[in-house]
């Protein structure tokens, strides 16, 4: 561990080094946010958006416990915590017809399902799974797209907090998690994805996404196991 200076010259705290792919990821907790992507009932539970698209949600159920462990670790370390939810206004004014009408799901965005209207803000399905609900003071970003920077205040929130590094968990790996990591990477953030704390309906997409993030010298960012993060800096 080492003390570092920020650009302003102020001490920002001890750096932590995580054994990661493709090489060590070094971050300062005071400048790092955990970004937990879309741990919502509509993706993880039966009867929601994910299942309406024909997916087997059991692949995501197993992400809940490690994602909660990651969240607990981040809370214990004093990281800024950001939770996102993908959902739309009740009048669907922020949902492009292309998104709502594409394909032939059993229920479309805005239709009424077992957990209320699919992917609509304020409905039970659009809420967080209970284990991953934000605590008071944590940041919640409601996003209409797959990426958490598109159409949201995320960038200004991170800038206001002096955040330079992002640690990611959530679902799904190749859609909203990867899209947000790519958006963040293009904005200059150093991004680490925690392997057990993310998941996909498609195991082959999960594996491919982890590989492509770290390929070419970390072209999108880093990946690491939860234990490597938790053990780092002890
Ligand atoms: C999807 C997401 N898969 N959160 N959303 O539509 O990844």
CSV table of C-alpha atoms and ligand atoms in Angstrom, one decimal:
chain,number,residue,atom,x,y,z
A,1,UNK,CA,0.0,0.0,0.0
A,2,UNK,CA,1.2,3.5,-0.7
A,3,UNK,CA,0.0,7.0,-0.2
A,4,UNK,CA,-0.7,8.9,-3.4
A,5,UNK,CA,-1.2,12.5,-4.4
A,6,UNK,CA,-4.2,13.6,-6.4
A,7,UNK,CA,-3.9,16.1,-9.3
A,8,UNK,CA,-4.7,18.8,-6.8
A,9,UNK,CA,-1.7,17.7,-4.7
A,10,UNK,CA,-3.9,16.6,-1.8
A,11,UNK,CA,-3.4,13.2,-0.2
A,12,UNK,CA,-6.2,10.9,-1.4
A,13,UNK,CA,-5.4,7.8,0.7
A,14,UNK,CA,-3.8,4.4,0.4
A,15,UNK,CA,-3.8,2.6,-3.0
A,16,UNK,CA,-4.9,-1.0,-3.2
A,17,UNK,CA,-3.5,-3.4,-5.7
A,18,UNK,CA,-5.7,-6.2,-7.0
A,19,UNK,CA,-4.4,-9.2,-8.9
A,20,UNK,CA,-6.4,-9.0,-12.1
A,21,UNK,CA,-6.5,-9.7,-15.8
A,22,UNK,CA,-4.6,-8.6,-17.8
A,23,UNK,CA,-2.4,-7.2,-15.1
A,24,UNK,CA,-2.7,-5.6,-11.6
A,25,UNK,CA,-5.5,-3.1,-11.0
A,26,UNK,CA,-4.5,-0.3,-8.6
A,27,UNK,CA,-7.1,2.0,-7.1
A,28,UNK,CA,-7.7,4.4,-4.2
A,29,UNK,CA,-11.0,3.8,-2.4
A,30,UNK,CA,-11.7,7.5,-2.0
A,31,UNK,CA,-11.6,7.8,-5.8
A,32,UNK,CA,-13.4,4.6,-6.7
A,33,UNK,CA,-17.1,3.9,-7.1
A,34,UNK,CA,-18.8,0.5,-7.1
A,35,UNK,CA,-21.3,0.5,-10.0
A,36,UNK,CA,-23.9,-2.3,-9.5
A,37,UNK,CA,-25.8,-2.7,-12.8
A,38,UNK,CA,-29.5,-3.5,-13.0
A,39,UNK,CA,-29.9,-6.0,-10.2
A,40,UNK,CA,-33.7,-5.8,-10.8
A,41,UNK,CA,-36.5,-8.3,-10.4
A,42,UNK,CA,-37.4,-7.9,-14.1
A,43,UNK,CA,-34.0,-9.5,-15.1
A,44,UNK,CA,-33.4,-11.9,-12.2
A,45,UNK,CA,-36.8,-13.3,-11.3
A,46,UNK,CA,-39.4,-15.4,-13.1
A,47,UNK,CA,-42.2,-13.4,-14.8
A,48,UNK,CA,-40.1,-10.4,-15.7
A,49,UNK,CA,-38.5,-8.9,-18.8
A,50,UNK,CA,-35.7,-11.4,-19.0
A,51,UNK,CA,-38.0,-14.4,-18.9
A,52,UNK,CA,-40.4,-12.7,-21.4
A,53,UNK,CA,-37.6,-12.7,-23.9
A,54,UNK,CA,-37.3,-16.5,-23.5
A,55,UNK,CA,-34.3,-16.5,-21.1
A,56,UNK,CA,-33.5,-18.9,-18.3
A,57,UNK,CA,-33.3,-16.6,-15.3
A,58,UNK,CA,-31.6,-19.2,-13.1
A,59,UNK,CA,-28.3,-18.1,-14.6
A,60,UNK,CA,-28.8,-14.7,-13.0
A,61,UNK,CA,-30.2,-15.9,-9.6
A,62,UNK,CA,-26.8,-17.3,-8.8
A,63,UNK,CA,-25.2,-13.8,-9.2
A,64,UNK,CA,-27.3,-12.3,-6.3
A,65,UNK,CA,-25.1,-13.7,-3.4
A,66,UNK,CA,-21.7,-12.7,-4.8
A,67,UNK,CA,-23.1,-9.3,-5.9
A,68,UNK,CA,-24.2,-8.8,-2.3
A,69,UNK,CA,-20.8,-9.8,-1.1
A,70,UNK,CA,-19.2,-7.3,-3.4
A,71,UNK,CA,-21.6,-4.6,-2.2
A,72,UNK,CA,-20.9,-5.4,1.4
A,73,UNK,CA,-17.1,-5.2,0.7
A,74,UNK,CA,-17.5,-1.8,-1.0
A,75,UNK,CA,-19.7,-0.4,1.8
A,76,UNK,CA,-17.0,-1.6,4.3
A,77,UNK,CA,-14.3,0.1,2.3
A,78,UNK,CA,-16.2,3.4,2.1
A,79,UNK,CA,-16.5,3.4,-1.7
A,80,UNK,CA,-19.0,5.6,-3.4
A,81,UNK,CA,-21.9,3.2,-4.3
A,82,UNK,CA,-24.0,3.6,-7.5
A,83,UNK,CA,-26.9,1.3,-8.3
A,84,UNK,CA,-28.6,1.4,-11.7
A,85,UNK,CA,-32.0,0.4,-12.9
A,86,UNK,CA,-33.0,0.0,-16.5
A,87,UNK,CA,-36.6,1.1,-16.9
A,88,UNK,CA,-38.9,3.6,-18.5
A,89,UNK,CA,-41.5,6.2,-17.7
A,90,UNK,CA,-45.1,5.0,-17.5
A,91,UNK,CA,-46.0,6.9,-20.7
A,92,UNK,CA,-43.0,5.2,-22.5
A,93,UNK,CA,-41.8,8.6,-23.7
A,94,UNK,CA,-38.2,7.6,-23.1
A,95,UNK,CA,-38.5,4.2,-24.7
A,96,UNK,CA,-37.7,4.2,-28.4
A,97,UNK,CA,-40.3,2.2,-30.5
A,98,UNK,CA,-37.4,0.2,-31.9
A,99,UNK,CA,-36.6,-1.1,-28.4
A,100,UNK,CA,-40.2,-1.9,-27.5
A,101,UNK,CA,-41.3,-3.5,-30.8
A,102,UNK,CA,-38.2,-5.5,-31.8
A,103,UNK,CA,-38.6,-9.3,-31.8
A,104,UNK,CA,-41.6,-11.3,-30.5
A,105,UNK,CA,-41.3,-11.5,-26.7
A,106,UNK,CA,-44.2,-12.9,-24.7
A,107,UNK,CA,-44.6,-9.5,-23.0
A,108,UNK,CA,-43.3,-6.2,-24.3
A,109,UNK,CA,-42.0,-3.3,-22.3
A,110,UNK,CA,-45.0,-1.6,-20.7
A,111,UNK,CA,-47.2,-4.7,-20.9
A,112,UNK,CA,-48.7,-6.0,-17.6
A,113,UNK,CA,-47.0,-9.1,-16.3
A,114,UNK,CA,-46.9,-10.9,-12.9
A,115,UNK,CA,-44.6,-8.2,-11.4
A,116,UNK,CA,-46.6,-5.2,-12.9
A,117,UNK,CA,-45.8,-3.4,-16.1
A,118,UNK,CA,-42.6,-4.7,-17.7
A,119,UNK,CA,-39.6,-2.5,-17.1
A,120,UNK,CA,-41.6,0.5,-16.0
A,121,UNK,CA,-40.3,2.7,-13.2
A,122,UNK,CA,-42.4,2.3,-10.0
A,123,UNK,CA,-43.6,-1.2,-10.8
A,124,UNK,CA,-42.5,-4.1,-8.6
A,125,UNK,CA,-40.5,-5.8,-11.4
A,126,UNK,CA,-38.4,-2.7,-12.1
A,127,UNK,CA,-37.3,-2.5,-8.5
A,128,UNK,CA,-34.1,-4.0,-7.1
A,129,UNK,CA,-34.0,-7.6,-5.9
A,130,UNK,CA,-34.3,-7.1,-2.1
A,131,UNK,CA,-30.8,-8.3,-1.3
A,132,UNK,CA,-29.3,-5.6,-3.6
A,133,UNK,CA,-31.4,-2.6,-2.6
A,134,UNK,CA,-29.6,0.6,-2.0
A,135,UNK,CA,-29.0,2.0,1.5
A,136,UNK,CA,-29.7,5.6,2.4
A,137,UNK,CA,-27.1,7.9,0.9
A,138,UNK,CA,-26.2,5.6,-2.0
A,139,UNK,CA,-26.7,6.8,-5.6
A,140,UNK,CA,-29.5,5.4,-7.8
A,141,UNK,CA,-29.4,6.0,-11.5
A,142,UNK,CA,-32.5,5.2,-13.6
A,143,UNK,CA,-31.4,4.6,-17.1
A,144,UNK,CA,-33.5,4.2,-20.3
A,145,UNK,CA,-30.7,2.5,-22.3
A,146,UNK,CA,-28.3,-0.3,-21.9
A,147,UNK,CA,-25.4,2.0,-21.0
A,148,UNK,CA,-25.6,3.8,-17.7
A,149,UNK,CA,-24.1,7.1,-19.1
A,150,UNK,CA,-26.7,7.5,-21.9
A,151,UNK,CA,-29.5,9.9,-20.8
A,152,UNK,CA,-28.5,10.0,-17.2
A,153,UNK,CA,-26.6,12.2,-14.7
A,154,UNK,CA,-24.0,9.5,-14.0
A,155,UNK,CA,-21.0,11.3,-15.4
A,156,UNK,CA,-21.7,14.5,-13.5
A,157,UNK,CA,-22.2,12.6,-10.3
A,158,UNK,CA,-18.9,10.8,-10.7
A,159,UNK,CA,-17.1,14.0,-11.6
A,160,UNK,CA,-18.6,15.8,-8.5
A,161,UNK,CA,-17.2,12.9,-6.4
A,162,UNK,CA,-13.7,13.0,-7.9
A,163,UNK,CA,-14.1,9.4,-9.0
A,164,UNK,CA,-11.5,8.0,-11.4
A,165,UNK,CA,-11.9,4.2,-11.0
A,166,UNK,CA,-15.0,2.1,-11.3
A,167,UNK,CA,-15.6,-1.5,-10.0
A,168,UNK,CA,-18.5,-3.2,-11.7
A,169,UNK,CA,-21.0,-6.0,-10.8
A,170,UNK,CA,-24.5,-6.7,-12.1
A,171,UNK,CA,-26.4,-8.0,-15.0
A,172,UNK,CA,-26.2,-8.8,-17.8
A,173,UNK,CA,-22.5,-9.2,-18.5
A,174,UNK,CA,-22.6,-8.7,-22.3
A,175,UNK,CA,-25.4,-6.2,-22.4
A,176,UNK,CA,-25.8,-3.5,-19.8
A,177,UNK,CA,-22.5,-4.2,-17.9
A,178,UNK,CA,-20.3,-4.3,-20.9
A,179,UNK,CA,-22.1,-1.3,-22.6
A,180,UNK,CA,-21.6,0.8,-19.4
A,181,UNK,CA,-17.9,-0.3,-19.1
A,182,UNK,CA,-17.3,0.7,-22.7
A,183,UNK,CA,-19.0,4.1,-22.1
A,184,UNK,CA,-16.9,4.6,-19.0
A,185,UNK,CA,-13.7,3.5,-20.7
A,186,UNK,CA,-14.2,6.0,-23.5
A,187,UNK,CA,-14.7,8.7,-20.8
A,188,UNK,CA,-11.3,7.8,-19.2
A,189,UNK,CA,-12.4,5.8,-16.2
A,190,UNK,CA,-10.3,2.8,-15.1
A,191,UNK,CA,-12.8,-0.1,-14.9
A,192,UNK,CA,-12.7,-3.5,-13.1
A,193,UNK,CA,-15.3,-6.2,-13.5
A,194,UNK,CA,-15.7,-8.7,-10.7
A,195,UNK,CA,-16.2,-12.1,-12.2
A,196,UNK,CA,-18.7,-13.8,-9.8
A,197,UNK,CA,-20.7,-10.6,-9.3
A,198,UNK,CA,-21.9,-10.5,-12.9
A,199,UNK,CA,-23.8,-12.9,-15.0
A,200,UNK,CA,-25.5,-13.6,-18.3
A,201,UNK,CA,-28.4,-15.8,-19.5
A,202,UNK,CA,-25.8,-17.1,-22.0
A,203,UNK,CA,-22.7,-18.7,-20.4
A,204,UNK,CA,-20.8,-18.4,-23.6
A,205,UNK,CA,-21.5,-14.7,-23.8
A,206,UNK,CA,-20.4,-14.3,-20.1
A,207,UNK,CA,-17.0,-16.0,-20.9
A,208,UNK,CA,-16.5,-14.1,-24.1
A,209,UNK,CA,-17.2,-10.8,-22.5
A,210,UNK,CA,-14.7,-11.3,-19.7
A,211,UNK,CA,-12.1,-12.3,-22.3
A,212,UNK,CA,-12.8,-9.3,-24.6
A,213,UNK,CA,-12.7,-6.8,-21.8
A,214,UNK,CA,-9.2,-7.8,-20.7
A,215,UNK,CA,-7.9,-8.6,-24.2
A,216,UNK,CA,-5.4,-6.4,-26.1
A,217,UNK,CA,-3.8,-5.1,-22.8
A,218,UNK,CA,-7.1,-4.3,-21.2
A,219,UNK,CA,-8.8,-2.6,-24.1
A,220,UNK,CA,-12.0,-2.1,-22.1
A,221,UNK,CA,-10.6,-2.7,-18.6
A,222,UNK,CA,-9.7,-5.4,-16.1
A,223,UNK,CA,-11.4,-8.5,-14.7
A,224,UNK,CA,-10.8,-10.2,-11.3
A,225,UNK,CA,-12.2,-12.7,-8.9
A,226,UNK,CA,-14.1,-11.5,-5.8
A,227,UNK,CA,-11.5,-13.1,-3.5
A,228,UNK,CA,-8.6,-11.2,-5.3
A,229,UNK,CA,-10.5,-8.0,-4.5
A,230,UNK,CA,-11.4,-8.8,-1.0
A,231,UNK,CA,-7.9,-10.1,-0.1
A,232,UNK,CA,-6.2,-7.1,-1.7
A,233,UNK,CA,-4.8,-4.5,0.7
A,234,UNK,CA,-5.6,-6.6,3.8
B,1,LIG,C1,-30.8,-6.3,-20.9
B,1,LIG,C2,-29.4,-5.5,-19.1
B,1,LIG,N1,-30.1,-7.4,-21.0
B,1,LIG,N2,-29.5,-5.0,-17.9
B,1,LIG,N3,-30.5,-5.4,-19.9
B,1,LIG,O1,-31.7,-6.0,-21.6
B,1,LIG,O2,-28.4,-6.1,-19.4
